[in-house]
Short mmCIF file of C-alpha atoms in Angstrom, two decimals:
data_model
loop_
_atom_site.label_atom_id
_atom_site.label_comp_id
_atom_site.label_asym_id
_atom_site.label_seq_id
_atom_site.Cartn_x
_atom_site.Cartn_y
_atom_site.Cartn_z
CA MET A 6 22.72 -23.86 -16.42
CA SER A 7 19.11 -22.57 -16.80
CA THR A 8 18.10 -19.85 -19.40
CA ASP A 9 15.89 -17.22 -18.19
CA ARG A 10 13.15 -18.56 -20.48
CA GLU A 11 13.41 -22.07 -18.59
CA THR A 12 13.55 -20.33 -15.39
CA THR A 13 10.34 -18.35 -16.02
CA LEU A 14 8.55 -21.49 -17.60
CA ALA A 15 9.60 -23.56 -14.33
CA VAL A 16 8.39 -20.72 -12.22
CA ARG A 17 5.14 -20.17 -13.92
CA SER A 18 4.48 -23.98 -13.84
CA TRP A 19 5.32 -24.19 -10.27
CA LEU A 20 3.12 -21.55 -9.45
CA GLU A 21 0.28 -23.42 -10.99
CA GLU A 22 0.33 -26.00 -8.28
CA GLY A 23 -0.88 -25.34 -4.84
CA VAL A 24 -3.99 -24.40 -3.23
CA THR A 25 -6.97 -22.69 -5.19
CA ARG A 26 -9.81 -22.80 -2.86
CA LEU A 27 -10.75 -20.74 0.08
CA PRO A 28 -12.06 -23.49 3.00
CA ASP A 29 -15.48 -22.82 3.55
CA ARG A 30 -14.81 -22.21 7.58
CA VAL A 31 -12.67 -19.27 6.52
CA LEU A 32 -15.11 -17.90 4.62
CA ASP A 33 -17.65 -18.59 7.17
CA SER A 34 -15.66 -17.02 9.79
CA VAL A 35 -15.24 -13.77 7.53
CA LEU A 36 -18.94 -13.29 6.85
CA ASP A 37 -19.87 -13.96 10.80
CA GLN A 38 -17.66 -11.20 11.71
CA VAL A 39 -19.15 -8.66 9.09
CA PRO A 40 -22.19 -7.75 11.09
CA ALA A 41 -19.85 -6.58 14.09
CA THR A 42 -17.00 -4.97 11.67
CA PRO A 43 -18.23 -1.39 11.04
CA GLN A 44 -17.40 0.04 7.75
CA ARG A 45 -14.74 3.00 8.14
CA ARG A 46 -16.13 6.24 7.05
CA SER A 47 -14.73 7.55 4.06
CA TRP A 48 -12.83 10.71 5.33
CA TRP A 49 -9.93 9.85 3.51
CA PRO A 50 -9.55 7.75 0.21
CA ALA A 51 -7.78 4.59 -0.43
CA ARG A 52 -7.42 5.14 -3.93
CA ARG A 53 -4.49 4.82 -5.97
CA PHE A 54 -2.66 7.19 -7.96
CA ASN A 55 0.12 7.48 -10.63
CA ASP A 56 3.31 8.68 -10.06
CA MET A 57 4.05 12.61 -10.85
CA ASN A 58 5.73 13.08 -14.10
CA THR A 59 8.74 15.23 -14.23
CA TYR A 60 7.13 18.22 -15.26
CA ALA A 61 4.87 18.27 -12.34
CA LYS A 62 7.72 17.44 -9.87
CA LEU A 63 9.55 20.52 -11.41
CA ILE A 64 6.70 22.42 -10.67
CA ALA A 65 5.94 21.01 -7.54
CA ALA A 66 9.47 22.02 -6.52
CA ALA A 67 9.39 25.41 -7.57
CA ALA A 68 5.78 25.90 -5.73
CA ALA A 69 7.58 24.68 -2.80
CA VAL A 70 10.66 27.49 -3.35
CA LEU A 71 8.04 30.23 -4.09
CA VAL A 72 6.10 29.26 -0.98
CA VAL A 73 9.65 29.32 1.15
CA ALA A 74 10.66 32.67 -0.36
CA PHE A 75 6.95 34.11 0.48
CA VAL A 76 6.92 32.47 4.01
CA GLY A 77 10.49 33.77 4.54
CA TYR A 78 9.61 37.32 3.33
CA GLN A 79 6.46 37.23 5.67
CA LEU A 80 8.41 36.61 8.31
CA LEU A 81 11.18 38.88 7.86
CA PRO A 82 11.33 41.47 10.76
CA ARG A 83 9.59 44.76 9.85
CA ASN A 84 10.95 47.62 12.21
CA GLY A 85 8.58 50.64 12.47
CA GLY A 86 11.29 53.02 11.57
CA ILE A 87 14.25 54.78 13.68
CA GLY A 88 13.75 54.20 17.25
CA GLY A 89 10.94 51.68 16.66
CA GLN A 90 10.96 48.71 18.75
CA PRO A 91 11.40 45.05 17.06
CA THR A 92 8.61 42.84 17.49
CA VAL A 93 9.45 40.05 19.26
CA ALA A 94 7.68 36.63 17.81
CA PRO A 95 8.27 33.36 18.12
CA SER A 96 10.90 31.78 15.90
CA PRO A 97 9.47 29.87 12.87
CA THR A 98 10.56 26.25 12.97
CA VAL A 99 9.97 23.31 10.45
CA LEU A 100 6.45 21.35 11.18
CA ALA A 101 6.68 19.06 8.15
CA LYS A 102 8.54 19.46 5.00
CA GLY A 103 9.57 17.13 2.05
CA ASN A 104 8.57 15.52 -1.23
CA PHE A 105 7.56 12.23 -1.26
CA THR A 106 4.82 9.93 -2.47
CA THR A 107 2.05 8.07 -0.72
CA ILE A 108 -0.83 6.16 -1.83
CA GLY A 109 0.22 6.79 -5.34
CA ALA A 110 -0.07 10.56 -4.81
CA THR A 111 2.99 12.97 -5.11
CA VAL A 112 3.31 15.47 -2.52
CA GLY A 113 5.33 18.74 -1.89
CA LEU A 114 5.03 19.64 1.39
CA ASP A 115 6.48 22.88 3.40
CA ALA A 116 4.99 23.87 6.56
CA THR A 117 6.35 26.13 9.40
CA ARG A 118 5.12 26.65 12.95
CA ALA A 119 5.91 30.01 14.91
CA GLY A 120 3.79 29.49 18.27
CA ASP A 121 0.49 28.40 17.58
CA LYS A 122 0.46 29.80 13.82
CA VAL A 123 1.12 27.31 10.80
CA THR A 124 1.99 28.52 7.76
CA GLY A 125 2.96 26.81 4.51
CA THR A 126 1.75 24.79 1.53
CA MET A 127 1.11 21.17 0.29
CA THR A 128 1.02 20.59 -3.37
CA VAL A 129 -0.60 17.02 -4.54
CA THR A 130 -0.45 15.53 -7.92
CA ARG A 131 -1.97 12.60 -9.38
CA ASN A 132 -3.64 11.48 -12.40
CA GLU A 133 -7.05 12.22 -11.08
CA GLY A 134 -6.36 15.88 -10.46
CA ASP A 135 -4.24 18.09 -8.59
CA PHE A 136 -4.97 20.33 -5.67
CA THR A 137 -2.92 22.82 -3.10
CA VAL A 138 -3.62 23.36 0.46
CA ASP A 139 -2.87 26.72 2.29
CA LEU A 140 -1.98 25.26 5.46
CA GLN A 141 -3.23 26.89 8.63
CA CYS A 142 -3.43 24.46 11.39
CA SER A 143 -2.05 21.42 12.98
CA ARG A 144 -2.43 19.08 15.79
CA ALA A 145 -0.32 16.43 17.33
CA THR A 146 -1.85 13.36 19.21
CA SER A 147 -0.55 11.53 22.19
CA ALA A 148 -0.60 8.54 19.74
CA GLY A 149 2.29 9.99 17.70
CA SER A 150 0.37 11.18 14.76
CA LEU A 151 0.78 14.51 13.26
CA TRP A 152 -2.25 16.06 11.70
CA ILE A 153 -1.85 19.24 9.24
CA ALA A 154 -4.85 20.78 7.08
CA GLY A 155 -5.53 23.95 5.55
CA ASP A 156 -7.66 25.46 2.78
CA VAL A 157 -7.74 23.98 -0.61
CA THR A 158 -6.74 27.19 -2.81
CA THR A 159 -6.11 25.60 -6.35
CA SER A 160 -7.89 22.20 -7.58
CA THR A 161 -8.39 20.26 -10.72
CA ASP A 162 -9.83 17.40 -8.54
CA SER A 163 -13.48 18.42 -7.77
CA THR A 164 -14.17 14.94 -6.51
CA ASN A 165 -11.93 14.77 -3.40
CA ALA A 166 -10.74 18.48 -3.02
CA PRO A 167 -12.93 21.04 -4.56
CA MET A 168 -11.95 24.56 -4.32
CA ASN A 169 -12.93 26.21 -0.47
CA THR A 170 -12.93 23.00 1.16
CA ARG A 171 -10.45 21.94 3.65
CA ALA A 172 -8.24 19.01 3.44
CA GLY A 173 -4.97 17.89 5.18
CA ILE A 174 -2.68 15.23 5.71
CA ILE A 175 -1.73 12.86 8.59
CA PHE A 176 1.50 11.64 9.38
CA GLN A 177 2.43 8.83 11.72
CA ARG A 178 5.76 8.80 12.93
CA GLY A 179 8.13 5.63 12.90
CA SER A 180 11.09 4.25 11.58
CA ALA A 181 8.97 4.19 8.14
CA VAL A 182 7.03 7.23 8.26
CA LYS A 183 3.22 6.86 7.00
CA ALA A 184 0.97 9.16 5.72
CA ILE A 185 -2.60 9.59 4.46
CA PHE A 186 -4.89 12.70 3.40
CA ILE A 187 -7.93 13.89 4.91
CA PHE A 188 -10.82 15.59 3.17
CA GLN A 189 -13.90 17.52 4.31
CA PHE A 190 -16.33 15.04 2.79
CA ASN A 191 -19.98 15.58 2.79
CA ASP A 192 -19.69 17.81 6.19
CA PRO A 193 -20.26 21.48 6.19
CA ARG A 194 -17.15 23.55 6.12
CA ALA A 195 -15.85 24.02 9.90
CA ALA A 196 -15.72 27.63 11.05
CA THR A 197 -11.80 27.29 11.42
CA CYS A 198 -9.17 24.95 10.43
CA GLN A 199 -8.44 23.84 13.99
CA ALA A 200 -12.16 23.32 14.50
CA PHE A 201 -11.85 21.02 11.17
CA LEU A 202 -8.97 19.16 12.73
CA ASP A 203 -10.73 18.83 16.21
CA ASN A 204 -13.82 17.52 14.69
CA MET A 205 -11.88 14.96 12.33
CA ILE A 206 -10.01 13.52 15.50
CA ALA A 207 -13.01 13.09 17.55
CA GLN A 208 -14.82 11.60 15.17
CA VAL A 209 -12.40 9.09 13.53
CA GLY A 210 -9.72 8.98 16.19
CA GLU A 211 -6.24 7.47 15.18
CA PRO A 212 -6.52 6.11 11.63
CA ASP A 213 -5.30 2.60 11.36
CA PHE A 214 -2.08 2.78 9.90
CA ALA A 215 -1.24 -0.47 9.92
CA SER A 216 -3.09 -0.90 6.49
CA LEU A 217 -1.20 2.01 4.93
CA ALA A 218 1.97 1.75 3.12
CA PRO A 219 4.92 4.04 4.43
CA ILE A 220 5.61 7.10 2.22
CA VAL A 221 8.26 6.78 -0.30
CA GLY A 222 10.86 9.99 -0.27
CA THR A 223 11.80 11.94 2.70
CA VAL A 224 9.97 14.24 4.95
CA GLN A 225 11.15 16.11 8.03
CA LEU A 226 8.68 16.25 10.88
CA ALA A 227 8.74 18.75 13.89
CA PRO A 228 9.74 16.60 16.79
CA MET B 8 -15.44 -7.74 -11.12
CA ASP B 9 -19.41 -6.81 -10.62
CA THR B 10 -19.16 -3.17 -9.93
CA ASP B 11 -22.90 -3.06 -8.87
CA LEU B 12 -22.13 -5.53 -6.08
CA VAL B 13 -19.10 -3.44 -5.08
CA THR B 14 -21.04 -0.24 -4.73
CA ARG B 15 -23.95 -1.95 -3.04
CA ALA B 16 -21.40 -3.54 -0.53
CA GLN B 17 -19.71 -0.16 -0.24
CA ARG B 18 -23.07 1.17 1.03
CA GLY B 19 -23.21 -1.47 3.76
CA ASP B 20 -25.16 -4.31 1.93
CA GLU B 21 -23.92 -7.55 3.74
CA GLU B 22 -25.34 -9.85 1.22
CA ALA B 23 -23.56 -8.12 -1.42
CA PHE B 24 -20.64 -8.41 0.37
CA ALA B 25 -21.06 -11.95 1.14
CA SER B 26 -21.52 -12.46 -3.00
CA LEU B 27 -18.28 -10.22 -3.21
CA ALA B 28 -16.23 -12.66 -0.51
CA VAL B 29 -17.48 -15.85 -2.43
CA ALA B 30 -16.49 -14.64 -5.90
CA MET B 31 -12.86 -13.49 -4.77
CA GLY B 32 -12.32 -15.71 -1.96
CA ASP B 33 -10.54 -18.56 -3.92
CA ARG B 34 -8.55 -16.13 -5.68
CA LEU B 35 -7.11 -14.07 -3.01
CA HIS B 36 -6.49 -17.35 -0.97
CA ALA B 37 -4.74 -18.77 -4.17
CA LEU B 38 -2.67 -15.61 -3.82
CA SER B 39 -1.63 -15.60 -0.42
CA HIS B 40 -0.91 -19.18 -0.42
CA ARG B 41 1.68 -18.61 -2.99
CA ILE B 42 3.20 -15.53 -1.38
CA LEU B 43 3.51 -17.12 1.98
CA ARG B 44 4.01 -20.69 1.28
CA ASP B 45 2.22 -21.89 4.50
CA ILE B 46 -1.64 -22.97 4.55
CA ASP B 47 -2.28 -21.47 7.88
CA LEU B 48 -0.72 -18.15 7.19
CA ALA B 49 -2.54 -17.76 3.87
CA GLU B 50 -5.93 -18.54 5.80
CA ASP B 51 -5.24 -16.29 8.37
CA ALA B 52 -3.95 -13.67 5.51
CA THR B 53 -7.08 -14.15 3.30
CA GLN B 54 -9.45 -13.63 6.35
CA GLN B 55 -7.93 -10.52 7.45
CA ALA B 56 -7.94 -9.32 3.91
CA LEU B 57 -11.49 -10.11 3.52
CA LEU B 58 -12.62 -8.34 6.64
CA ALA B 59 -10.10 -5.34 5.58
CA ILE B 60 -11.97 -5.07 2.55
CA TRP B 61 -15.36 -4.88 3.99
CA ARG B 62 -14.28 -2.48 6.47
CA ASP B 63 -12.45 -0.13 3.97
CA LEU B 64 -14.98 -0.54 1.25
CA PRO B 65 -16.62 2.96 1.56
CA GLN B 66 -12.82 4.47 0.83
CA LEU B 67 -12.76 2.74 -2.55
CA ARG B 68 -13.62 5.78 -4.88
CA ASP B 69 -13.57 3.56 -8.05
CA PRO B 70 -15.45 0.50 -7.86
CA ALA B 71 -14.03 -0.46 -11.24
CA ARG B 72 -10.80 -0.67 -9.59
CA PHE B 73 -12.17 -3.11 -7.06
CA ASP B 74 -9.96 -5.89 -8.17
CA ALA B 75 -6.07 -4.41 -7.75
CA TRP B 76 -7.39 -2.52 -4.64
CA SER B 77 -8.44 -5.77 -3.00
CA TYR B 78 -5.02 -7.58 -4.08
CA ARG B 79 -3.29 -4.44 -2.36
CA LEU B 80 -5.09 -5.26 1.16
CA LEU B 81 -4.30 -8.88 0.33
CA LEU B 82 -0.61 -8.12 0.21
CA ARG B 83 -0.79 -6.03 3.20
CA ALA B 84 -2.46 -8.78 5.40
CA CYS B 85 0.63 -11.05 3.68
CA TYR B 86 3.06 -8.73 5.15
CA ALA B 87 1.51 -8.48 8.29
CA GLU B 88 1.03 -12.67 8.77
CA GLY B 89 4.87 -12.96 7.18
CA ARG B 90 5.82 -10.59 10.20
CA ARG B 91 3.91 -12.20 12.88
CA LYS B 92 4.55 -15.68 12.05
CA ARG B 93 8.23 -15.39 10.72
CA GLN B 94 9.96 -16.49 13.97
CA TRP B 95 8.52 -19.90 13.83
CA ALA B 96 7.42 -20.36 10.19
CA PRO B 97 8.73 -23.60 9.23
CA ASN B 98 11.11 -23.73 6.66
CA LEU B 99 9.65 -27.23 5.27
CA ARG B 100 10.77 -28.76 1.80
CA ILE B 101 7.82 -30.13 0.19
CA LEU B 102 9.35 -33.39 -1.11
CA PRO B 103 12.58 -35.08 0.01
CA ALA B 104 15.01 -34.30 -2.72
CA ASP B 105 16.43 -38.25 -3.22
CA GLU B 106 12.89 -39.47 -3.67
CA PRO B 107 13.46 -42.41 -6.23
CA SER B 108 11.68 -41.96 -9.32
CA GLY B 109 12.56 -41.58 -12.87
CA PRO B 110 14.70 -39.34 -14.53
CA ASP B 111 12.30 -36.71 -16.03
CA ALA B 112 10.12 -36.91 -12.81
CA THR B 113 13.30 -36.69 -10.80
CA GLY B 114 14.30 -33.40 -12.40
CA SER B 115 10.76 -31.99 -11.92
CA VAL B 116 10.76 -32.73 -8.21
CA HIS B 117 14.12 -31.52 -7.85
CA ASP B 118 12.89 -28.15 -9.61
CA ARG B 119 10.06 -27.84 -7.66
CA ASP B 120 12.21 -28.58 -4.12
CA GLN B 121 14.80 -25.86 -5.26
CA LEU B 122 12.12 -23.18 -6.48
CA GLU B 123 10.30 -23.76 -3.05
CA ARG B 124 13.71 -23.28 -1.27
CA GLY B 125 14.57 -20.34 -3.56
CA PHE B 126 11.35 -18.84 -3.19
CA ARG B 127 11.37 -18.92 0.34
CA ARG B 128 14.67 -17.05 0.78
CA LEU B 129 12.97 -14.18 -1.10
CA SER B 130 11.28 -11.17 0.90
CA ILE B 131 7.46 -11.09 0.80
CA ASP B 132 8.20 -7.77 -1.45
CA HIS B 133 9.90 -10.01 -4.14
CA ARG B 134 7.54 -13.00 -3.76
CA ALA B 135 4.61 -10.57 -4.33
CA VAL B 136 6.02 -9.27 -7.70
CA VAL B 137 6.82 -12.84 -8.86
CA VAL B 138 3.17 -14.10 -7.86
CA LEU B 139 1.15 -11.12 -9.24
CA HIS B 140 3.14 -11.21 -12.33
CA HIS B 141 3.87 -14.72 -13.39
CA TYR B 142 0.91 -16.18 -11.67
CA LEU B 143 -1.88 -13.44 -12.19
CA ASP B 144 -0.29 -12.62 -15.10
CA LEU B 145 -0.86 -8.86 -14.59
CA PRO B 146 1.53 -6.52 -16.58
CA LEU B 147 4.35 -4.66 -14.34
CA GLU B 148 2.85 -1.36 -14.67
CA GLN B 149 -0.36 -2.81 -12.83
CA VAL B 150 2.12 -4.62 -9.88
CA ALA B 151 3.61 -1.29 -9.60
CA GLU B 152 0.30 0.18 -9.13
CA ILE B 153 -1.11 -2.65 -6.80
CA LEU B 154 2.33 -2.49 -4.70
CA GLY B 155 2.16 1.28 -4.65
CA VAL B 156 5.67 1.53 -5.86
CA PRO B 157 7.60 2.85 -8.92
CA LEU B 158 7.81 0.60 -12.12
CA GLY B 159 11.53 0.72 -11.86
CA THR B 160 11.30 -0.85 -8.26
CA VAL B 161 9.00 -3.61 -9.41
CA ARG B 162 11.29 -4.65 -12.52
CA SER B 163 14.22 -4.44 -10.11
CA ARG B 164 12.55 -6.51 -7.65
CA LEU B 165 11.23 -9.15 -10.30
CA LEU B 166 14.91 -9.39 -11.58
CA HIS B 167 16.27 -9.90 -8.46
CA ALA B 168 13.84 -12.68 -7.56
CA MET B 169 14.25 -14.67 -10.82
CA ARG B 170 17.66 -14.36 -10.43
CA GLY B 171 17.73 -16.04 -7.35
CA LEU B 172 15.17 -18.58 -8.37
CA ARG B 173 17.37 -19.35 -11.57
CA ALA B 174 20.43 -19.65 -8.93
CA ALA B 175 18.47 -22.17 -7.11
CA LEU B 176 17.52 -24.13 -10.00
CA ASP B 177 21.28 -24.09 -10.97
CA ALA B 178 22.30 -25.07 -7.60
CA ASP B 179 20.44 -28.22 -7.96
CA ALA B 180 21.78 -29.19 -11.52
CA ARG B 181 25.50 -28.22 -10.60
CA PRO B 182 26.08 -31.47 -8.61
CA ALA B 183 24.19 -33.71 -11.45
CA GLN B 184 26.74 -31.94 -14.31
CA GLN B 185 29.75 -32.83 -12.18
CA GLU B 186 28.50 -36.16 -11.78
CA ALA B 187 28.14 -36.63 -15.55
CA VAL B 188 31.55 -35.44 -16.11
CA ARG B 189 33.07 -37.90 -14.02
#
């Protein structure tokens, strides 16, 4: 029977064998295609972040609980006293809710929708900095993606999500849900959250989710 | 990698990207071939990865992390190629197991043959961990970062993969040992 060390040595030796040079025709083909291949605008960063530590998870979870409590309190019916008529408002439903990691960032998300009104919070934690988004708007596209965005209300990530800019997240439904962040880069702040999403969708369309990794964790998305 | 080249390519400098592609093409291709075990699939994956690198370069925030980022794009291309061609990808043996040769050489040939078989039975996820760690000599922490999975997952995949490869080697050794006892 082989030992672990023998197996490792055999595998390493075996891996040393094989192709080491890219054929010129492949390289030529790539370089021929480059002029006709537009570079993607950096609306969303494809950077890698380290996993959130336990404390950060606890804080994110606590923040999510507070958000739920706050949103729940705000949605409590307020009667106008004896004989007052109860306000009829659309029932809030879950728009997106979950805790997961994507592109190396750890996300705590709790967004609800009541009619056209979106409320909730997204907390994003990573090595380079954290930020919180007060979620205010959403769009679902015919291609199946769900866009949720809002104002950055707290941030230690001045590069990607400075305070008072807009940010959000896109989900692509499927057997493996995929997600990516969107940020207000180099553009003037849109007048409204919905205008921000509309501009993003108009300018960049559906992102190429084939190049994204699925989220790790769970998220409940509105149908 | 030269971060100046990366930065220039990020800004759309095609010549800078050509220099990058020449510098990293061989390494990426060596990786894709070792993961996919098929020269045609590896060429397609490398080509797709290089184009993806050009296309997505403006999204790379830290040019110093270009290498790890480019490996990740290559692995995605390997996943895509592996899925696309899985149905007809040949499961060929490199060399016949009964090829006559000296005892040492036979053992080596058999080992390679069995490793090839064992490796082909692994998923792309598991192959990637083995190749990144044992071929590129990357620490598991960096492998986890490239793959975008927790360190524990990488350890688990590596353990599972190496166990499979060890079983493949032992499966080959077993008949010979029985023969010797007789």
